[in-house]
Short mmCIF file of C-alpha atoms in Angstrom, two decimals:
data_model
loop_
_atom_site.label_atom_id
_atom_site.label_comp_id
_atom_site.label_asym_id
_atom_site.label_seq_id
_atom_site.Cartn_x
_atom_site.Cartn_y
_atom_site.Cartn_z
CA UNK A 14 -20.43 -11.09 -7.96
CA UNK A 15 -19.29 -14.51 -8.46
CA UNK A 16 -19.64 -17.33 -5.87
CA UNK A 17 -17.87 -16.39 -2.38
CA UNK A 18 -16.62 -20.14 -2.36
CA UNK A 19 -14.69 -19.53 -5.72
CA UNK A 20 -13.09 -16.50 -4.51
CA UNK A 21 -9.04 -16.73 -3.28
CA UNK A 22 -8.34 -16.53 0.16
CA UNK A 23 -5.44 -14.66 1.80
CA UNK A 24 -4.37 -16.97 4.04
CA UNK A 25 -1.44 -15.54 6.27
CA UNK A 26 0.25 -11.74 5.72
CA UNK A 27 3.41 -10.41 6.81
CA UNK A 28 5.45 -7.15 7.31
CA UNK A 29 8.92 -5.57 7.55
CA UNK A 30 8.80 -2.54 9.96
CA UNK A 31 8.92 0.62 8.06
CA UNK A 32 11.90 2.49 7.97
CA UNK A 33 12.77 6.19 7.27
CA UNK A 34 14.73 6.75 4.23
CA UNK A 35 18.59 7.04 5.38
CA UNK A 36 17.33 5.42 8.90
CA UNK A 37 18.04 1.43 10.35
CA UNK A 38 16.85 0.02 6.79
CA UNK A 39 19.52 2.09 5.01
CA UNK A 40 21.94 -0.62 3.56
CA UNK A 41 19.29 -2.75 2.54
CA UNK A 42 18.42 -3.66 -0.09
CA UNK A 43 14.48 -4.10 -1.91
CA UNK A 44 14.81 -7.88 -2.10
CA UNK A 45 16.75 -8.27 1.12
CA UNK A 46 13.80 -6.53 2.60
CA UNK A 47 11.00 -9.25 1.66
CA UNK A 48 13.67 -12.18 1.40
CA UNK A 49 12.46 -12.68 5.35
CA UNK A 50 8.99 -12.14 4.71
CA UNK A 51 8.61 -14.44 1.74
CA UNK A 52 10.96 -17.09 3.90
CA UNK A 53 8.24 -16.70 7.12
CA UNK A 54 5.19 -17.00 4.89
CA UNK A 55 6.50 -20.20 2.85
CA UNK A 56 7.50 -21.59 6.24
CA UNK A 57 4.03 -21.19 7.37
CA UNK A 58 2.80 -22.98 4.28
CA UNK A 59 1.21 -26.49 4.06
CA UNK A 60 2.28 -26.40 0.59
CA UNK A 61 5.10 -26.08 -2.15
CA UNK A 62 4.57 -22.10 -3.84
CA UNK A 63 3.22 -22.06 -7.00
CA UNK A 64 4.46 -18.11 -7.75
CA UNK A 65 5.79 -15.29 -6.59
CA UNK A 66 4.44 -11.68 -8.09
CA UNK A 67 6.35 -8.67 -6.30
CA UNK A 68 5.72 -5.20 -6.68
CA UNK A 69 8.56 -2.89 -6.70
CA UNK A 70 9.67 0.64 -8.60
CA UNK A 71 12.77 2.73 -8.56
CA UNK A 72 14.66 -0.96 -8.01
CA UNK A 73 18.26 -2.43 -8.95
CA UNK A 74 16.10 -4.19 -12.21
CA UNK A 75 17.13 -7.88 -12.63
CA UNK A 76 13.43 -8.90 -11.70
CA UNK A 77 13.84 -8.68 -7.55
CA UNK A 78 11.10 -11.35 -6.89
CA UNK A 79 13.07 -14.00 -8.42
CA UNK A 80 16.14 -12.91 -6.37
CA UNK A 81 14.16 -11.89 -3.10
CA UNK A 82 12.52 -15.71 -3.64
CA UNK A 83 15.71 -17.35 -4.18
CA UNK A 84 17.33 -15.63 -0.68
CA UNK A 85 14.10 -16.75 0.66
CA UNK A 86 15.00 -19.99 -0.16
CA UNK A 87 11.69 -20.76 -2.37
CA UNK A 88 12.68 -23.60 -4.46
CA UNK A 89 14.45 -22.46 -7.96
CA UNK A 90 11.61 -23.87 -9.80
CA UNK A 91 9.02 -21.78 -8.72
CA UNK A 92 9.10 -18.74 -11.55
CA UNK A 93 8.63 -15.04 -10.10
CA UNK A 94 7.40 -11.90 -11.59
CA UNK A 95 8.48 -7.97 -10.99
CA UNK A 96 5.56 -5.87 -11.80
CA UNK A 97 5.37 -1.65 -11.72
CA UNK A 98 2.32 0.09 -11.23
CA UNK A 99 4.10 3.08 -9.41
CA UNK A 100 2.57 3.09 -5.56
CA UNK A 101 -0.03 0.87 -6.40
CA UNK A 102 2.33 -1.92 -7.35
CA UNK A 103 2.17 -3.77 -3.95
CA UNK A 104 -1.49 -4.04 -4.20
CA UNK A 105 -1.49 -4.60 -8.23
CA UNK A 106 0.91 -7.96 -6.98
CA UNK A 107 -2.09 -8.72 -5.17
CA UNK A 108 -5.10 -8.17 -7.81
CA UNK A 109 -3.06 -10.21 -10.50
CA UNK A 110 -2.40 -12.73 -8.51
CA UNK A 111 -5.96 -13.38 -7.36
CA UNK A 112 -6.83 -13.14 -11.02
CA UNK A 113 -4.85 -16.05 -11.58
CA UNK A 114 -6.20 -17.83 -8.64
CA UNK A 115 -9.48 -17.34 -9.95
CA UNK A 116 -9.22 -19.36 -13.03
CA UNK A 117 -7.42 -22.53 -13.52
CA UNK A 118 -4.28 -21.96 -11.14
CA UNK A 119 -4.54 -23.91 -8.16
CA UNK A 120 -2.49 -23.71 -5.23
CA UNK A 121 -0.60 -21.54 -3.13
CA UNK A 122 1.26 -18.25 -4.46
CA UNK A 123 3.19 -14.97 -2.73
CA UNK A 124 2.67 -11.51 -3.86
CA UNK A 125 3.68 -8.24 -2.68
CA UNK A 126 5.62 -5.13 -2.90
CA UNK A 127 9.14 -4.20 -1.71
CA UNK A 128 10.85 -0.69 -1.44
CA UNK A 129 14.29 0.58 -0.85
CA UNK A 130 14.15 4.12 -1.11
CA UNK A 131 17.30 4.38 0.68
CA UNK A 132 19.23 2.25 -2.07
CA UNK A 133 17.85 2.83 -4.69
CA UNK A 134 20.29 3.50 -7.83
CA UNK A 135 21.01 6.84 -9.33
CA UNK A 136 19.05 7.22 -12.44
CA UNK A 137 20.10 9.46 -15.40
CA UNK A 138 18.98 11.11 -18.99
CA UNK A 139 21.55 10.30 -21.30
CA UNK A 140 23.73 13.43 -22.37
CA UNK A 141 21.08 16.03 -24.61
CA UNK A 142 24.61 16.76 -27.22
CA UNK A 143 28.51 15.48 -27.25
CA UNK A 144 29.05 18.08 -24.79
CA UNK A 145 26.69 18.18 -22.07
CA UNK A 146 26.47 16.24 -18.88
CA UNK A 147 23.75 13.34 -18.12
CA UNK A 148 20.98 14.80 -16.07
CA UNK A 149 19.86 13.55 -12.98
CA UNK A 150 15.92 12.65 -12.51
CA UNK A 151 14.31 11.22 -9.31
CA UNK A 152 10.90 10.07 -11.21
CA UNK A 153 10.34 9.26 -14.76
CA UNK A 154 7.34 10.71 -16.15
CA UNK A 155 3.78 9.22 -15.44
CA UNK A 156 1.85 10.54 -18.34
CA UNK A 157 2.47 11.60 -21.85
CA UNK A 158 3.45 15.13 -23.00
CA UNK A 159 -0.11 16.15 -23.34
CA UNK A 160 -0.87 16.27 -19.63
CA UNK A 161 0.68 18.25 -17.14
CA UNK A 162 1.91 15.72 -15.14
CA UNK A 163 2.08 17.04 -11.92
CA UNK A 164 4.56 15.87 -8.99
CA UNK A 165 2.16 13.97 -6.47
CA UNK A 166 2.51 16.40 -3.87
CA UNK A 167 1.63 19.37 -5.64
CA UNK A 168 -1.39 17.57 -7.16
CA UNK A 169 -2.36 16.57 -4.11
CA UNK A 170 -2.59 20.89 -3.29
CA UNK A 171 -4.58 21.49 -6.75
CA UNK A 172 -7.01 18.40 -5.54
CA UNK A 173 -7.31 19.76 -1.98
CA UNK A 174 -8.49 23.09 -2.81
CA UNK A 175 -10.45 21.61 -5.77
CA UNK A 176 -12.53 19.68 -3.47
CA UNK A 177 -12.24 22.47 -0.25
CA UNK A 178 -10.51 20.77 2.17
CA UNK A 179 -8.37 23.07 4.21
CA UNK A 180 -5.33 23.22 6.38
CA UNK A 181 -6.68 22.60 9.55
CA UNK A 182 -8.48 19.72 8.46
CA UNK A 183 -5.30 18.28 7.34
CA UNK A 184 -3.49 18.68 9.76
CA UNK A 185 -6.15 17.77 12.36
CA UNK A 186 -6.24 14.34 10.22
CA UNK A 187 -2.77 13.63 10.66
CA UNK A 188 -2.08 14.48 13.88
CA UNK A 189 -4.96 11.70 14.29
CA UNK A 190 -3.01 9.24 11.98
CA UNK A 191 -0.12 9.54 14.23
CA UNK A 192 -2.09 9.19 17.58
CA UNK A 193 -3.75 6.15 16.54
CA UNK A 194 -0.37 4.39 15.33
CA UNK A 195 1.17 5.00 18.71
CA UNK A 196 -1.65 3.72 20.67
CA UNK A 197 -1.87 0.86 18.22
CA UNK A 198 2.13 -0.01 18.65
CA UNK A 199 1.80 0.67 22.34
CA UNK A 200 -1.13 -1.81 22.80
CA UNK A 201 1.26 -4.31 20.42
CA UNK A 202 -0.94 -4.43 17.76
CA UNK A 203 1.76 -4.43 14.85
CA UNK A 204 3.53 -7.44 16.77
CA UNK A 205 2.62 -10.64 14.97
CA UNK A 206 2.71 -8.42 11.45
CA UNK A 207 6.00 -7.73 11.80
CA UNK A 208 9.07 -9.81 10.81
CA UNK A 209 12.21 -7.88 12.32
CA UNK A 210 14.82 -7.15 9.62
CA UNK A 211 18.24 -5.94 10.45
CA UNK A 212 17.45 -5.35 13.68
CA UNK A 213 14.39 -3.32 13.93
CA UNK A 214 11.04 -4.38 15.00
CA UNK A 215 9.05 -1.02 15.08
CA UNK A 216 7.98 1.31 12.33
CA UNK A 217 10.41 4.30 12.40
CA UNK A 218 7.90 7.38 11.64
CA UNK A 219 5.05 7.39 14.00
CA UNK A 220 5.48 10.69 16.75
CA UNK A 221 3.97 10.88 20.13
CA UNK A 222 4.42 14.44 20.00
CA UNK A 223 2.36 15.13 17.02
CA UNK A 224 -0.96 17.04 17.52
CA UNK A 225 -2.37 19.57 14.57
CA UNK A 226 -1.10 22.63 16.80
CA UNK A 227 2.56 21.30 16.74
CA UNK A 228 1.43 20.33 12.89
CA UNK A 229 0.31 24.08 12.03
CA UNK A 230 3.94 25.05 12.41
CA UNK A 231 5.20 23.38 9.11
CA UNK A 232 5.48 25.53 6.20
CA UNK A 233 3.62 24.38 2.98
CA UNK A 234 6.00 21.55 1.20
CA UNK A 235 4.77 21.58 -2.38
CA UNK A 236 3.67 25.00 -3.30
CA UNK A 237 3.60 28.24 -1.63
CA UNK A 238 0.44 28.61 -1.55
CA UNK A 239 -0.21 24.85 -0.33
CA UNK A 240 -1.67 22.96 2.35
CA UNK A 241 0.25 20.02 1.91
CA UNK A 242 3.35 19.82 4.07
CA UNK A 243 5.83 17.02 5.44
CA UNK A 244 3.85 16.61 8.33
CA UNK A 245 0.59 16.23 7.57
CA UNK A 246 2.04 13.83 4.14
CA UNK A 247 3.15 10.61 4.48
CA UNK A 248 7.16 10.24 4.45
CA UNK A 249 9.34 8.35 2.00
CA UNK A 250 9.89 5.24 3.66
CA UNK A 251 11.62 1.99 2.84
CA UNK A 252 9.66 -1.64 3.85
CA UNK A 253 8.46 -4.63 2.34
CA UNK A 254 5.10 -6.96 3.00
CA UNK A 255 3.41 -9.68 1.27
CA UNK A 256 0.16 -12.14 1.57
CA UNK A 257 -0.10 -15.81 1.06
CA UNK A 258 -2.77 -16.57 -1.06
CA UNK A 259 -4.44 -19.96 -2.69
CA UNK A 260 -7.88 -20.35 -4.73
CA UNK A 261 -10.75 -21.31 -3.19
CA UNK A 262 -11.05 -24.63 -3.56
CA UNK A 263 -7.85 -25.33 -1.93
CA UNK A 264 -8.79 -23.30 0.82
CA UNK A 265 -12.23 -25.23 1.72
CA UNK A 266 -10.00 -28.51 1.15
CA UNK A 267 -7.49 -27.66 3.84
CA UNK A 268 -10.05 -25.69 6.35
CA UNK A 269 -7.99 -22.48 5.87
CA UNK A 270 -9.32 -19.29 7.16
CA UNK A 271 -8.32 -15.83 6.58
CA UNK A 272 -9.81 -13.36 4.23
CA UNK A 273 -11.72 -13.93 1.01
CA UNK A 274 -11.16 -11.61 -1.87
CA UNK A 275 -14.26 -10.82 -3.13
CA UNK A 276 -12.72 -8.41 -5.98
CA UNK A 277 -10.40 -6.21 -6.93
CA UNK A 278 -10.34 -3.61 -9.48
CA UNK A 279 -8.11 -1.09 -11.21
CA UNK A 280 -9.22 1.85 -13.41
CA UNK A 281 -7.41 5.25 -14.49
CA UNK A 282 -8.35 8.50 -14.00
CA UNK A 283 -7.33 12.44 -14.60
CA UNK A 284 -3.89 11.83 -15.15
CA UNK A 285 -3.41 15.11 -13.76
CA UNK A 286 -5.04 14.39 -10.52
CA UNK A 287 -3.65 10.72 -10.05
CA UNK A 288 -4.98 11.06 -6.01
CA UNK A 289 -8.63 10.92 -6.70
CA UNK A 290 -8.11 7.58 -8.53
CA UNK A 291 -9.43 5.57 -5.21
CA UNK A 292 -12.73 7.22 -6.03
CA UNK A 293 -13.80 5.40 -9.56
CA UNK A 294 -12.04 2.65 -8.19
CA UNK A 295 -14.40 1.83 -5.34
CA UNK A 296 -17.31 3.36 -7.02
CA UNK A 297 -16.43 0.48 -9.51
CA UNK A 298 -15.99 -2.04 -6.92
CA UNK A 299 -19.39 -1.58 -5.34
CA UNK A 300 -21.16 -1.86 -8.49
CA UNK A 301 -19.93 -4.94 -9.22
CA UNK A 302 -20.32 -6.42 -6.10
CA UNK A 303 -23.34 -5.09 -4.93
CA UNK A 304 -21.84 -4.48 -1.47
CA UNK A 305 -22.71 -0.92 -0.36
CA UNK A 306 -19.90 1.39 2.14
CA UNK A 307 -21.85 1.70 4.64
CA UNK A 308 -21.15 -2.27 5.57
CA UNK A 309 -17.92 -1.96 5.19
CA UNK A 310 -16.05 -2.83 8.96
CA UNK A 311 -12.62 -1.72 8.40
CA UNK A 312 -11.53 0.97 5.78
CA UNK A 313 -7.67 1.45 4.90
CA UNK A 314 -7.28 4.02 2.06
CA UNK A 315 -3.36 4.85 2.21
CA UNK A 316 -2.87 8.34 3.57
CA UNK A 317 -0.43 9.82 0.62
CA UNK A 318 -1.21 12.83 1.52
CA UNK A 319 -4.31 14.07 4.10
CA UNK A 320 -6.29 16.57 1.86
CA UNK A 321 -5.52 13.95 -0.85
CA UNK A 322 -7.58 10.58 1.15
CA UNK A 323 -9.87 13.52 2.39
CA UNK A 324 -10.74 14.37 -0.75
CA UNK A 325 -11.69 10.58 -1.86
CA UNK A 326 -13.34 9.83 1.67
CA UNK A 327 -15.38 12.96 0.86
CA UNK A 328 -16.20 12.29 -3.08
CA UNK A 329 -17.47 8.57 -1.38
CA UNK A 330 -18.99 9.67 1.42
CA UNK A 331 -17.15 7.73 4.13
CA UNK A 332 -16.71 9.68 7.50
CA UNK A 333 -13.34 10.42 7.66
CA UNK A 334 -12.62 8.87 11.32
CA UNK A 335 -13.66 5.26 9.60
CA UNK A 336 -10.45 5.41 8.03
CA UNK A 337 -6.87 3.50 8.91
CA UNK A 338 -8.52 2.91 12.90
CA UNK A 339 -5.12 1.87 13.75
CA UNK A 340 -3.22 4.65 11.93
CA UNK A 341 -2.50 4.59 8.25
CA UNK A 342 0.83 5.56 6.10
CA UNK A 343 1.07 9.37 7.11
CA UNK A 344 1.89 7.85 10.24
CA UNK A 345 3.78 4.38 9.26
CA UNK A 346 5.06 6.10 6.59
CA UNK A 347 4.71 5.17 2.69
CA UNK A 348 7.49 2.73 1.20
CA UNK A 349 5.69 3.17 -2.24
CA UNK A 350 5.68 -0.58 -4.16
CA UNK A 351 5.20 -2.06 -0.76
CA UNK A 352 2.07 -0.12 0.83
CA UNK A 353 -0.96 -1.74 -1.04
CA UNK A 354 0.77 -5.03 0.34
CA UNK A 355 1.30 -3.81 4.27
CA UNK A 356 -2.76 -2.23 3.49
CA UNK A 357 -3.81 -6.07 3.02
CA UNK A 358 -1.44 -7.13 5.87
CA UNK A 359 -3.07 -4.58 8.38
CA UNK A 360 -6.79 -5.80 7.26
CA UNK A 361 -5.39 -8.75 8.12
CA UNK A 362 -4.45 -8.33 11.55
CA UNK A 363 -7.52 -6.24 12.28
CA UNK A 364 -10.10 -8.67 10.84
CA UNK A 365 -8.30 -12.38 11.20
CA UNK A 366 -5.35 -11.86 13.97
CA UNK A 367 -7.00 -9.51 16.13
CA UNK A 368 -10.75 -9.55 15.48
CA UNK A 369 -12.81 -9.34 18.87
CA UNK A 370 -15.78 -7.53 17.16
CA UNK A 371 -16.83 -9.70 14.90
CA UNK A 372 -15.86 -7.02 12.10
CA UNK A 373 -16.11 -9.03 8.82
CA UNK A 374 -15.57 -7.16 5.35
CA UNK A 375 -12.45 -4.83 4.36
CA UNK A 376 -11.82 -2.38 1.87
CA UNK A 377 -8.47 -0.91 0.54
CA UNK A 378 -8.04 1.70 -2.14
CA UNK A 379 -4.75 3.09 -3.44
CA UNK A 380 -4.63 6.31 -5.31
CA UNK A 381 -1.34 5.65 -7.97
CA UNK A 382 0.97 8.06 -10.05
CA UNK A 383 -0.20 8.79 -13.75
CA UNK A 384 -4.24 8.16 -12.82
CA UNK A 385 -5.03 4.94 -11.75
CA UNK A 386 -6.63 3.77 -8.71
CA UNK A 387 -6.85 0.10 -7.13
CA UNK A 388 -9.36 -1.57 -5.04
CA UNK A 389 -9.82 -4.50 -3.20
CA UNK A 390 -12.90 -5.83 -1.05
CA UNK A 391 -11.97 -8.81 1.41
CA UNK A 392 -14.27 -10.85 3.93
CA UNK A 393 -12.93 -12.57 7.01
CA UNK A 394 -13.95 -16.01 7.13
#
């Protein structure tokens, strides 16, 4: 691992709430949803932004960062960059720039994610012959012809019962993902994460009501035969978050505090089991880094689906109740290009805004369409 000092630090990190699709964050828009965020986190700034790098899928095209960082009011010279790594693109914003910021870049940058599953466009094959109609498709394909290519929900079934991890369990799981989210909001843990857009200030999804008897009553989602169902699966969501960020040096220069990224990795795995990709991803992380689980403070592997993170908590050994403390995304729900962004933002709050422990490292993994995985290991300081 490389020196600590050289490492980038994130610096400040901020939210939208998280809407349900079709709920209060229905008419707008993906860069309408971080134009507030990006504006806070510049505001907050003691410098001019060197880049913005945005994560964002299923979008309007046209590159939203540059147009989310011009409503921001970011000046027009600073350039901006639209990247796609499916759900993982939030937290891919994230790894590339702290790759950047670990070589000769200097200053401050934003990077994120941003999701509008309630506007996104309409997307279409064109027609197969003169005659026939365009045809409607709500994901392009993640792998080549040669794999299966599952839909994420049914391999999140084929992984669950690969790797034995029942209904109950699930559902048990998510009930707790819910429970801890309330108690978090309740206890206004989310507050100084959030920036209010369009009038909310709450996440949407989280239920009071939920517990894994109310959650045994939902039929199978996926596959008949399934243990994956809309209740004990994260929802499809719409939000935006992002990080400030700046290397190292500028960091011990200014006295800034927040968390040091100590690494982040991406690999790719069974394409046809894209939710096990966490796994190689941290089993890659602690090998280069030397920095074994069991240290780890705070854990926030996004809750796609619960057998899915089960399965990965499992394959690394990591008690499952050491995960999301404060209630991950089957709870706050799962607004895809965004989530590896609001991940950073809620190790942020739990290890720099809200840290009464002493808690000091983090770790968040994102399992990603087509077999990838990302992780990334950050240290308060």
């Amino acid at each position: 691992m490389r020196n600590p000092e050289d490492c980038p630090v994130i610096v400040d990190a901020l939210r939208t709430p998280i809407g349900t699709v079709g709920g209060a964050l229905r008419q707008v828009d993906a860069p309408s949803l971080l134009a507030p965020v990006l504006a806070e986190l510049a505001r907050r700034c003691e410098g001019p932004i060197d880049e913005v790098v945005v994560g964002n899928i299923r979008g309007p095209g046209g590159n939203p960062a540059r147009i989310a960082a011009l409503q921001a009011g970011i000046h027009e010279s600073t350039p901006a960059v639209t990247l796609d790594r499916q759900c993982g693109s939030g937290m891919a914003a994230i790894e590339y720039s702290v790759a950047m910021l670990s070589g000769y870049r200097e200053g401050f940058q934003l990077a994120g994610g941003t999701q509008s599953s309630s506007t996104q466009p309409l997307t279409f094959w064109p027609p197969a012959g003169p005659d026939a109609p365009p045809q409607q498709y709500f994901r392009a394909p993640f792998t080549d012809s040669r794999h299966a290519d599952p839909d994420m929900g049914l391999a999140a079934d084929l992984l669950s019962a690969e790797r034995g991890i029942g209904r109950q369990r699930q559902d048990a799981y998510a009930a707790r993902s819910h429970q801890r989210a309330v108690a978090s909001a309740d206890e206004g843990l989310f507050r100084a994460e959030i920036v209010p857009v369009a009038g909310l200030d709450h996440d949407e999804r989280p239920r009071p009501g939920f517990t894994p008897e109310r959650l045994a009553r939902f039929r199978p989602a996926f596959s008949p035969e399934g243990t994956a169902t809309a209740a004990n699966s994260c929802g499809v969501n719409d939000g935006a978050a992002a990080v400030l960020v700046c290397d190292g040096r500028t960091a011990a220069s200014r006295g800034l505090h927040g968390l040091r990224v100590l690494d982040a990795i991406s690999v790719g795995c069974d394409p046809d089991r894209p939710g096990w990709g966490i796994v190689p991803a941290v089993r890659r992380l602690v090998g280069r880094t030397g920095v074994e689980l069991d240290r780890i403070d705070v854990v926030d592997f996004n809750e796609a689906f619960a057998g899915q993170v089960l399965s990965c908590l499992d394959g690394l050994g990591i008690d499952e109740r050491r995960n999301c403390p404060q209630g991950g995304a089957i709870a706050l729900g799962h607004p895809w290009a965004a989530t590896g962004a609001v991940q950073l933002t809620r190790l942020f709050s739990q290890l720099v805004r809200h840290n009464t422990t002493g808690a000091r490292l983090g770790l968040a993994g994102i399992a990603i369409g087509g077999g990838q995985g990302t992780a990334i290991l950050v240290e308060a300081i």
